[in-house]
């Protein structure tokens, strides 16, 4: 019966993978490195684990850019403390992999997460020989988890997050998922609600703890490693989703008409699916792409590269965080506050509910219900720079108060690491 169930899963997974490729293929594979990327996803690696690290590698999985960035302070501390262990970092998206290669040292082995076929993940585990697998947030890969367990490799869910939408989806497959959840040795969740959700899905409550969000530690890491620059008269619209672009373009048109000394930076969430260029042209808003920066003197810059948003948060007056005025769950609102820059956020923030609550309590941001209200708050902050500066400083103090969890997390991980 087990064989039938897992064979059926492999078939369904293959069908889902095949159907999704026309829509997400560009995110999975780099156009210039498609063959190499594909080989890694079937566990064919250019670099094998050195014999000295076999059965001592620490495998950290961060699905995409947000989880990857949040893992940086953890990876640095693990690398410093466990020099006799190989750190392996896996990602799913090509954009996350590119950022990992650019920002992490060469001694960190970067790979793509293998396709979740039973024979592929088994081959991957036999080659990588991890002593510990850590999944950032709460991605559940059935074949990977059960095969890790078969190889007696401990599994830890770290910075665990179960949104309401994910909970409803997982609950539908609760009977099947319970056996996968049983494979996990430790759940370190962000909030009480996340902890309750994973327990409802079948996790043993003795395995569940709460450590807060790692994104506060990442923000503190930014503040210490990237000095805050003098604010330029620039407003950043960060991680903008489809559905927000039209209204935001109209707001930008108003800004450049009303304020001759204000510049605007737009950072689309998904570069391969944005309509922002077409919309700006339709509205006759002159803009420049980041990749061509310096070729014109446009006051509107569209960022067409992943991994550089931090640089613009450092220099701006304040930022609007996208994915929050359409029902997309929001994006990370903490990063600008690392540089004492206040944030404006929409009403859809269920994926960052706890972080946003802390920001509001600290008086470090505004929540808006509509694009009209967003325009009003932008005008307010432009006209009241002292209030804007005070809000940013309050946000930074909030980060200091909520960071420092990584050391506690490493104490937990240390119990499972073979030196």
Tab-separated table of C-alpha atoms in Angstrom:
chain	number	residue	atom	x	y	z
A	1	UNK	CA	0.000	0.000	0.000
A	2	UNK	CA	2.834	2.412	0.896
A	3	UNK	CA	4.487	1.711	-2.457
A	4	UNK	CA	1.240	2.565	-4.277
A	5	UNK	CA	0.814	5.820	-2.314
A	6	UNK	CA	4.345	7.047	-3.000
A	7	UNK	CA	4.266	5.971	-6.638
A	8	UNK	CA	1.022	7.923	-7.014
A	9	UNK	CA	2.689	10.944	-5.380
A	10	UNK	CA	5.632	10.735	-7.806
A	11	UNK	CA	3.214	10.605	-10.759
A	12	UNK	CA	1.120	13.533	-9.500
A	13	UNK	CA	4.259	15.541	-8.725
A	14	UNK	CA	5.580	14.876	-12.248
A	15	UNK	CA	2.279	16.044	-13.745
A	16	UNK	CA	2.259	19.208	-11.627
A	17	UNK	CA	5.870	19.921	-12.580
A	18	UNK	CA	5.133	19.458	-16.278
A	19	UNK	CA	2.052	21.694	-16.175
A	20	UNK	CA	3.841	24.462	-14.232
A	21	UNK	CA	6.922	24.679	-16.457
A	22	UNK	CA	5.426	27.026	-19.098
A	23	UNK	CA	4.433	29.433	-16.306
A	24	UNK	CA	7.373	29.171	-13.889
A	25	UNK	CA	10.187	27.744	-16.024
A	26	UNK	CA	12.078	31.053	-16.118
A	27	UNK	CA	12.043	31.200	-12.323
A	28	UNK	CA	13.323	27.618	-11.984
A	29	UNK	CA	16.044	27.753	-14.626
A	30	UNK	CA	18.445	30.459	-15.731
A	31	UNK	CA	18.174	30.968	-19.483
A	32	UNK	CA	21.949	30.832	-19.918
A	33	UNK	CA	22.424	27.889	-17.564
A	34	UNK	CA	19.325	25.787	-18.140
A	35	UNK	CA	21.219	22.526	-18.690
A	36	UNK	CA	23.414	22.998	-15.606
A	37	UNK	CA	20.436	24.024	-13.453
A	38	UNK	CA	18.449	20.992	-14.570
A	39	UNK	CA	21.321	18.621	-13.740
A	40	UNK	CA	21.522	19.979	-10.195
A	41	UNK	CA	17.792	19.442	-9.745
A	42	UNK	CA	18.262	15.749	-10.553
A	43	UNK	CA	21.180	15.494	-8.079
A	44	UNK	CA	24.036	15.726	-10.590
A	45	UNK	CA	26.518	18.075	-8.915
A	46	UNK	CA	29.747	19.604	-10.179
A	47	UNK	CA	31.230	19.512	-6.702
A	48	UNK	CA	30.925	16.606	-4.302
A	49	UNK	CA	31.257	16.783	-0.543
A	50	UNK	CA	34.893	16.414	0.534
A	51	UNK	CA	35.566	13.196	2.495
A	52	UNK	CA	36.409	15.241	5.607
A	53	UNK	CA	32.862	16.691	5.604
A	54	UNK	CA	30.947	13.498	4.836
A	55	UNK	CA	28.151	12.917	7.356
A	56	UNK	CA	28.997	16.342	8.840
A	57	UNK	CA	27.410	18.718	6.326
A	58	UNK	CA	24.655	21.095	7.473
A	59	UNK	CA	21.999	21.481	4.766
A	60	UNK	CA	19.959	24.705	4.915
A	61	UNK	CA	17.053	25.162	2.524
A	62	UNK	CA	15.687	28.617	1.650
A	63	UNK	CA	13.071	28.452	-1.097
A	64	UNK	CA	13.384	31.975	-2.512
A	65	UNK	CA	14.868	35.421	-1.948
A	66	UNK	CA	13.034	36.380	1.264
A	67	UNK	CA	13.922	33.169	3.088
A	68	UNK	CA	17.450	33.279	1.699
A	69	UNK	CA	18.129	36.780	3.016
A	70	UNK	CA	16.645	35.912	6.415
A	71	UNK	CA	19.063	32.981	6.638
A	72	UNK	CA	22.238	35.067	6.124
A	73	UNK	CA	22.965	35.816	9.824
A	74	UNK	CA	22.360	32.148	10.691
A	75	UNK	CA	24.649	30.910	7.907
A	76	UNK	CA	27.400	33.317	8.972
A	77	UNK	CA	27.275	32.216	12.618
A	78	UNK	CA	27.110	28.526	11.732
A	79	UNK	CA	30.047	28.930	9.353
A	80	UNK	CA	32.085	30.718	12.027
A	81	UNK	CA	31.258	28.268	14.812
A	82	UNK	CA	31.329	24.935	12.959
A	83	UNK	CA	34.415	25.260	10.776
A	84	UNK	CA	34.717	21.478	10.540
A	85	UNK	CA	31.287	21.213	8.914
A	86	UNK	CA	30.328	21.962	5.325
A	87	UNK	CA	27.397	24.394	5.009
A	88	UNK	CA	25.123	23.568	2.068
A	89	UNK	CA	22.505	26.060	0.928
A	90	UNK	CA	19.697	25.016	-1.408
A	91	UNK	CA	17.203	27.281	-3.193
A	92	UNK	CA	14.328	26.731	-5.604
A	93	UNK	CA	14.354	29.910	-7.699
A	94	UNK	CA	17.174	30.949	-10.026
A	95	UNK	CA	17.007	34.531	-8.679
A	96	UNK	CA	17.660	33.317	-5.111
A	97	UNK	CA	20.524	31.124	-6.301
A	98	UNK	CA	22.130	34.074	-8.115
A	99	UNK	CA	21.954	36.252	-4.998
A	100	UNK	CA	23.426	33.440	-2.883
A	101	UNK	CA	26.364	33.149	-5.284
A	102	UNK	CA	26.917	36.915	-5.218
A	103	UNK	CA	26.599	37.521	-1.484
A	104	UNK	CA	27.767	34.353	0.302
A	105	UNK	CA	31.399	33.183	0.538
A	106	UNK	CA	32.729	30.417	-1.681
A	107	UNK	CA	33.072	27.951	1.186
A	108	UNK	CA	29.253	27.728	1.297
A	109	UNK	CA	28.132	25.062	-1.194
A	110	UNK	CA	25.150	26.416	-3.174
A	111	UNK	CA	22.799	24.008	-4.937
A	112	UNK	CA	19.250	23.807	-6.246
A	113	UNK	CA	16.791	21.783	-4.207
A	114	UNK	CA	16.391	18.441	-5.986
A	115	UNK	CA	13.086	17.607	-7.623
A	116	UNK	CA	10.928	15.797	-5.066
A	117	UNK	CA	11.013	12.396	-6.749
A	118	UNK	CA	11.922	9.547	-4.407
A	119	UNK	CA	14.895	8.341	-6.489
A	120	UNK	CA	16.245	11.899	-7.002
A	121	UNK	CA	16.186	12.954	-3.354
A	122	UNK	CA	17.709	9.630	-2.323
A	123	UNK	CA	20.598	10.208	-4.753
A	124	UNK	CA	21.020	13.768	-3.460
A	125	UNK	CA	21.157	12.711	0.197
A	126	UNK	CA	23.656	9.935	-0.559
A	127	UNK	CA	25.953	12.466	-2.249
A	128	UNK	CA	25.575	15.347	0.217
A	129	UNK	CA	25.522	13.173	3.364
A	130	UNK	CA	24.008	15.821	5.680
A	131	UNK	CA	24.044	15.435	9.450
A	132	UNK	CA	21.205	17.990	9.696
A	133	UNK	CA	18.565	19.453	7.370
A	134	UNK	CA	17.105	22.886	8.196
A	135	UNK	CA	14.143	24.265	6.221
A	136	UNK	CA	13.589	28.015	6.557
A	137	UNK	CA	9.898	28.810	7.098
A	138	UNK	CA	7.664	25.768	6.507
A	139	UNK	CA	8.149	24.147	3.134
A	140	UNK	CA	7.104	20.506	3.339
A	141	UNK	CA	8.580	18.174	0.705
A	142	UNK	CA	7.133	14.682	1.255
A	143	UNK	CA	9.756	12.547	-0.501
A	144	UNK	CA	12.663	14.631	0.747
A	145	UNK	CA	11.492	14.511	4.368
A	146	UNK	CA	10.727	10.793	4.457
A	147	UNK	CA	14.030	9.966	2.711
A	148	UNK	CA	16.013	12.135	5.125
A	149	UNK	CA	14.315	10.247	7.940
A	150	UNK	CA	15.206	6.936	6.278
A	151	UNK	CA	18.851	8.087	6.349
A	152	UNK	CA	18.493	9.090	10.038
A	153	UNK	CA	19.072	12.768	9.237
A	154	UNK	CA	17.372	15.157	11.715
A	155	UNK	CA	14.973	17.695	10.183
A	156	UNK	CA	14.284	21.127	11.667
A	157	UNK	CA	11.675	23.638	10.510
A	158	UNK	CA	13.092	27.069	11.364
A	159	UNK	CA	11.295	30.425	11.363
A	160	UNK	CA	8.217	28.307	10.693
A	161	UNK	CA	5.283	30.131	9.149
A	162	UNK	CA	1.877	28.651	8.329
A	163	UNK	CA	-0.345	31.297	6.745
A	164	UNK	CA	-4.106	30.841	6.841
A	165	UNK	CA	-4.142	29.981	3.143
A	166	UNK	CA	-1.348	27.406	3.601
A	167	UNK	CA	-3.125	26.000	6.636
A	168	UNK	CA	-6.345	25.455	4.676
A	169	UNK	CA	-4.409	23.755	1.868
A	170	UNK	CA	-2.418	21.543	4.233
A	171	UNK	CA	-5.527	20.682	6.262
A	172	UNK	CA	-7.111	19.208	3.128
A	173	UNK	CA	-4.228	16.698	2.981
A	174	UNK	CA	-3.899	16.329	6.746
A	175	UNK	CA	-4.007	12.511	6.846
A	176	UNK	CA	-1.247	12.249	4.241
A	177	UNK	CA	0.820	15.132	5.668
A	178	UNK	CA	0.729	13.853	9.233
A	179	UNK	CA	3.201	11.095	8.373
A	180	UNK	CA	5.501	13.681	6.777
A	181	UNK	CA	5.205	16.040	9.737
A	182	UNK	CA	6.140	13.131	12.018
A	183	UNK	CA	9.509	13.040	10.222
A	184	UNK	CA	10.405	16.486	11.587
A	185	UNK	CA	12.433	16.508	14.802
A	186	UNK	CA	11.935	20.140	15.820
A	187	UNK	CA	9.624	23.009	14.827
A	188	UNK	CA	10.927	26.489	15.696
A	189	UNK	CA	7.993	28.710	14.778
A	190	UNK	CA	7.673	32.488	14.436
A	191	UNK	CA	4.502	33.127	16.421
A	192	UNK	CA	1.994	31.500	18.729
A	193	UNK	CA	-0.473	31.281	15.832
A	194	UNK	CA	2.085	29.505	13.630
A	195	UNK	CA	2.788	27.075	16.473
A	196	UNK	CA	-0.925	26.379	16.941
A	197	UNK	CA	-1.387	25.771	13.210
A	198	UNK	CA	1.434	23.241	12.933
A	199	UNK	CA	0.119	21.394	16.004
A	200	UNK	CA	-3.365	21.280	14.436
A	201	UNK	CA	-1.775	19.703	11.360
A	202	UNK	CA	-0.387	16.912	13.498
A	203	UNK	CA	2.929	18.063	14.963
A	204	UNK	CA	3.807	16.725	18.409
A	205	UNK	CA	3.491	19.764	20.700
A	206	UNK	CA	6.652	18.711	22.588
A	207	UNK	CA	8.609	19.322	19.371
A	208	UNK	CA	7.222	22.848	18.866
A	209	UNK	CA	8.754	26.081	20.194
A	210	UNK	CA	8.440	29.805	19.376
A	211	UNK	CA	11.449	32.013	18.630
A	212	UNK	CA	10.036	35.049	16.815
A	213	UNK	CA	10.940	36.143	13.290
A	214	UNK	CA	14.487	35.769	11.965
A	215	UNK	CA	13.828	38.782	9.751
A	216	UNK	CA	14.546	41.057	12.733
A	217	UNK	CA	18.011	39.525	13.013
A	218	UNK	CA	18.530	40.017	9.294
A	219	UNK	CA	17.521	43.678	9.630
A	220	UNK	CA	20.000	44.098	12.495
A	221	UNK	CA	22.648	42.393	10.340
A	222	UNK	CA	21.955	44.954	7.595
A	223	UNK	CA	22.217	47.874	10.008
A	224	UNK	CA	25.632	46.680	11.193
A	225	UNK	CA	27.088	45.765	7.791
A	226	UNK	CA	25.599	48.438	5.533
A	227	UNK	CA	25.953	51.889	7.100
A	228	UNK	CA	22.908	54.116	6.818
A	229	UNK	CA	23.425	56.800	4.183
A	230	UNK	CA	22.167	60.360	4.159
A	231	UNK	CA	18.607	60.240	2.870
A	232	UNK	CA	18.154	61.286	-0.719
A	233	UNK	CA	14.849	62.794	-1.779
A	234	UNK	CA	13.704	59.439	-3.080
A	235	UNK	CA	10.616	57.335	-2.434
A	236	UNK	CA	10.893	53.581	-2.930
A	237	UNK	CA	7.954	51.439	-4.032
A	238	UNK	CA	9.348	48.017	-3.128
A	239	UNK	CA	8.201	44.524	-4.160
A	240	UNK	CA	5.291	45.813	-6.249
A	241	UNK	CA	2.842	43.130	-7.421
A	242	UNK	CA	0.652	42.965	-10.494
A	243	UNK	CA	-2.631	44.635	-9.629
A	244	UNK	CA	-0.817	47.456	-7.816
A	245	UNK	CA	1.134	48.771	-10.785
A	246	UNK	CA	-1.591	50.845	-12.482
A	247	UNK	CA	-2.605	52.782	-9.361
A	248	UNK	CA	0.989	53.248	-8.208
A	249	UNK	CA	1.962	54.622	-11.615
A	250	UNK	CA	-0.836	57.192	-11.233
A	251	UNK	CA	0.482	58.132	-7.763
A	252	UNK	CA	4.004	58.484	-9.182
A	253	UNK	CA	2.696	60.757	-11.930
A	254	UNK	CA	1.220	62.996	-9.243
A	255	UNK	CA	4.457	63.006	-7.226
A	256	UNK	CA	6.673	64.133	-10.104
A	257	UNK	CA	4.157	66.826	-11.052
A	258	UNK	CA	3.795	68.205	-7.496
A	259	UNK	CA	7.372	67.861	-6.236
A	260	UNK	CA	10.186	68.906	-8.544
A	261	UNK	CA	12.913	67.615	-6.210
A	262	UNK	CA	11.528	64.117	-5.467
A	263	UNK	CA	12.737	61.010	-7.297
A	264	UNK	CA	10.992	57.638	-7.388
A	265	UNK	CA	12.313	54.064	-7.453
A	266	UNK	CA	9.991	51.196	-8.441
A	267	UNK	CA	11.026	47.617	-7.660
A	268	UNK	CA	8.695	44.980	-9.169
A	269	UNK	CA	8.299	41.766	-7.189
A	270	UNK	CA	8.538	39.454	-10.219
A	271	UNK	CA	10.655	40.843	-13.036
A	272	UNK	CA	9.414	38.285	-15.557
A	273	UNK	CA	5.737	39.077	-14.927
A	274	UNK	CA	5.590	42.823	-14.499
A	275	UNK	CA	3.554	45.216	-16.660
A	276	UNK	CA	5.129	48.330	-15.171
A	277	UNK	CA	7.059	49.350	-18.301
A	278	UNK	CA	3.967	49.281	-20.496
A	279	UNK	CA	1.891	51.123	-17.878
A	280	UNK	CA	4.470	53.896	-17.413
A	281	UNK	CA	4.688	54.396	-21.172
A	282	UNK	CA	0.891	54.553	-21.478
A	283	UNK	CA	0.799	57.251	-18.803
A	284	UNK	CA	3.658	59.109	-20.528
A	285	UNK	CA	5.901	58.839	-17.471
A	286	UNK	CA	9.552	58.978	-18.488
A	287	UNK	CA	11.594	56.300	-16.730
A	288	UNK	CA	14.971	54.634	-16.804
A	289	UNK	CA	15.866	50.998	-16.156
A	290	UNK	CA	18.421	50.221	-13.456
A	291	UNK	CA	20.432	48.202	-15.982
A	292	UNK	CA	20.789	51.398	-18.063
A	293	UNK	CA	21.227	53.723	-15.075
A	294	UNK	CA	23.178	56.850	-15.922
A	295	UNK	CA	22.180	56.976	-19.580
A	296	UNK	CA	19.456	59.558	-18.916
A	297	UNK	CA	18.350	61.933	-16.185
A	298	UNK	CA	14.944	60.439	-15.490
A	299	UNK	CA	13.387	60.979	-12.069
A	300	UNK	CA	11.741	57.543	-12.189
A	301	UNK	CA	13.955	54.462	-11.936
A	302	UNK	CA	12.632	50.920	-12.477
A	303	UNK	CA	14.852	48.265	-10.905
A	304	UNK	CA	15.226	45.325	-13.288
A	305	UNK	CA	17.650	43.282	-11.186
A	306	UNK	CA	17.151	41.091	-8.118
A	307	UNK	CA	19.124	41.592	-4.916
A	308	UNK	CA	19.660	45.375	-4.950
A	309	UNK	CA	16.552	46.565	-3.094
A	310	UNK	CA	18.572	47.030	0.111
A	311	UNK	CA	20.731	49.696	-1.555
A	312	UNK	CA	17.673	51.791	-2.344
A	313	UNK	CA	16.173	51.394	1.133
A	314	UNK	CA	19.442	52.759	2.549
A	315	UNK	CA	19.156	55.972	0.549
A	316	UNK	CA	15.428	56.703	0.452
A	317	UNK	CA	13.267	58.981	2.595
A	318	UNK	CA	10.651	56.267	3.150
A	319	UNK	CA	9.198	53.230	1.392
A	320	UNK	CA	5.904	51.664	0.416
A	321	UNK	CA	5.952	47.861	0.690
A	322	UNK	CA	4.083	46.147	-2.137
A	323	UNK	CA	1.953	43.028	-2.183
A	324	UNK	CA	-0.120	44.709	0.507
A	325	UNK	CA	-2.792	46.577	-1.488
A	326	UNK	CA	-3.743	43.430	-3.375
A	327	UNK	CA	-4.572	40.145	-1.607
A	328	UNK	CA	-1.031	38.732	-1.860
A	329	UNK	CA	-0.184	38.479	1.854
A	330	UNK	CA	2.320	41.323	1.819
A	331	UNK	CA	6.120	41.411	1.728
A	332	UNK	CA	8.794	41.896	4.378
A	333	UNK	CA	8.222	45.377	5.899
A	334	UNK	CA	11.226	45.353	8.247
A	335	UNK	CA	14.179	45.962	5.939
A	336	UNK	CA	13.812	49.765	5.451
A	337	UNK	CA	13.650	50.203	9.226
A	338	UNK	CA	17.194	48.805	9.489
A	339	UNK	CA	18.223	52.144	7.966
A	340	UNK	CA	15.769	54.201	10.038
A	341	UNK	CA	13.392	54.691	7.117
A	342	UNK	CA	9.642	54.512	7.897
A	343	UNK	CA	7.294	52.309	5.906
A	344	UNK	CA	3.797	52.496	4.465
A	345	UNK	CA	1.903	49.238	4.163
A	346	UNK	CA	-1.467	48.155	2.791
A	347	UNK	CA	-4.264	46.230	4.476
A	348	UNK	CA	-3.209	42.791	3.172
A	349	UNK	CA	-0.411	41.677	5.475
A	350	UNK	CA	-1.395	38.257	6.793
A	351	UNK	CA	2.007	36.761	5.914
A	352	UNK	CA	3.713	39.363	8.115
A	353	UNK	CA	1.017	39.969	10.710
A	354	UNK	CA	3.313	39.831	13.743
A	355	UNK	CA	6.018	42.018	12.188
A	356	UNK	CA	3.499	44.623	11.084
A	357	UNK	CA	1.849	44.690	14.501
A	358	UNK	CA	5.212	45.494	16.096
A	359	UNK	CA	5.871	48.230	13.529
A	360	UNK	CA	2.522	49.902	14.237
A	361	UNK	CA	3.035	49.623	18.001
A	362	UNK	CA	6.425	51.316	17.599
A	363	UNK	CA	4.909	54.110	15.504
A	364	UNK	CA	7.319	53.280	12.669
A	365	UNK	CA	4.838	53.023	9.820
A	366	UNK	CA	1.398	53.768	8.421
A	367	UNK	CA	-1.216	51.238	7.351
A	368	UNK	CA	-3.399	52.357	4.447
A	369	UNK	CA	-6.646	50.860	3.180
A	370	UNK	CA	-6.590	52.219	-0.368
A	371	UNK	CA	-4.386	53.788	-3.019
A	372	UNK	CA	-6.028	57.151	-2.281
A	373	UNK	CA	-4.930	56.872	1.346
A	374	UNK	CA	-1.458	55.799	0.203
A	375	UNK	CA	-1.167	58.997	-1.830
A	376	UNK	CA	-2.234	61.043	1.214
A	377	UNK	CA	0.359	59.414	3.498
A	378	UNK	CA	3.094	59.963	0.916
A	379	UNK	CA	2.203	63.669	0.805
A	380	UNK	CA	2.209	63.790	4.610
A	381	UNK	CA	5.688	62.259	4.957
A	382	UNK	CA	7.140	64.446	2.192
A	383	UNK	CA	5.813	67.575	3.906
A	384	UNK	CA	6.824	66.435	7.414
A	385	UNK	CA	10.437	65.192	7.226
A	386	UNK	CA	10.959	65.500	10.991
A	387	UNK	CA	8.043	63.140	11.675
A	388	UNK	CA	9.361	60.781	9.002
A	389	UNK	CA	12.803	60.769	10.639
A	390	UNK	CA	11.329	60.152	14.094
A	391	UNK	CA	9.256	57.226	12.806
A	392	UNK	CA	12.348	55.692	11.225
A	393	UNK	CA	14.313	55.929	14.466
A	394	UNK	CA	11.433	54.279	16.345
A	395	UNK	CA	11.506	51.444	13.829
A	396	UNK	CA	15.217	50.917	14.355
A	397	UNK	CA	14.719	50.756	18.133
A	398	UNK	CA	12.010	48.147	17.538
A	399	UNK	CA	14.486	46.046	15.535
A	400	UNK	CA	17.053	46.206	18.347
A	401	UNK	CA	14.382	45.068	20.796
A	402	UNK	CA	13.301	42.067	18.706
A	403	UNK	CA	16.635	40.837	17.311
A	404	UNK	CA	19.198	38.546	18.942
A	405	UNK	CA	17.368	35.233	18.501
A	406	UNK	CA	20.002	33.584	16.292
A	407	UNK	CA	22.269	32.656	19.215
A	408	UNK	CA	19.371	30.852	20.915
A	409	UNK	CA	18.504	29.069	17.664
A	410	UNK	CA	22.084	27.865	17.216
A	411	UNK	CA	22.011	26.366	20.704
A	412	UNK	CA	19.070	24.237	19.570
A	413	UNK	CA	20.700	23.267	16.260
A	414	UNK	CA	23.937	22.355	18.031
A	415	UNK	CA	22.251	19.370	19.653
A	416	UNK	CA	21.821	17.794	16.214
A	417	UNK	CA	25.122	18.745	14.555
A	418	UNK	CA	27.841	16.119	14.220
A	419	UNK	CA	31.268	17.751	14.559
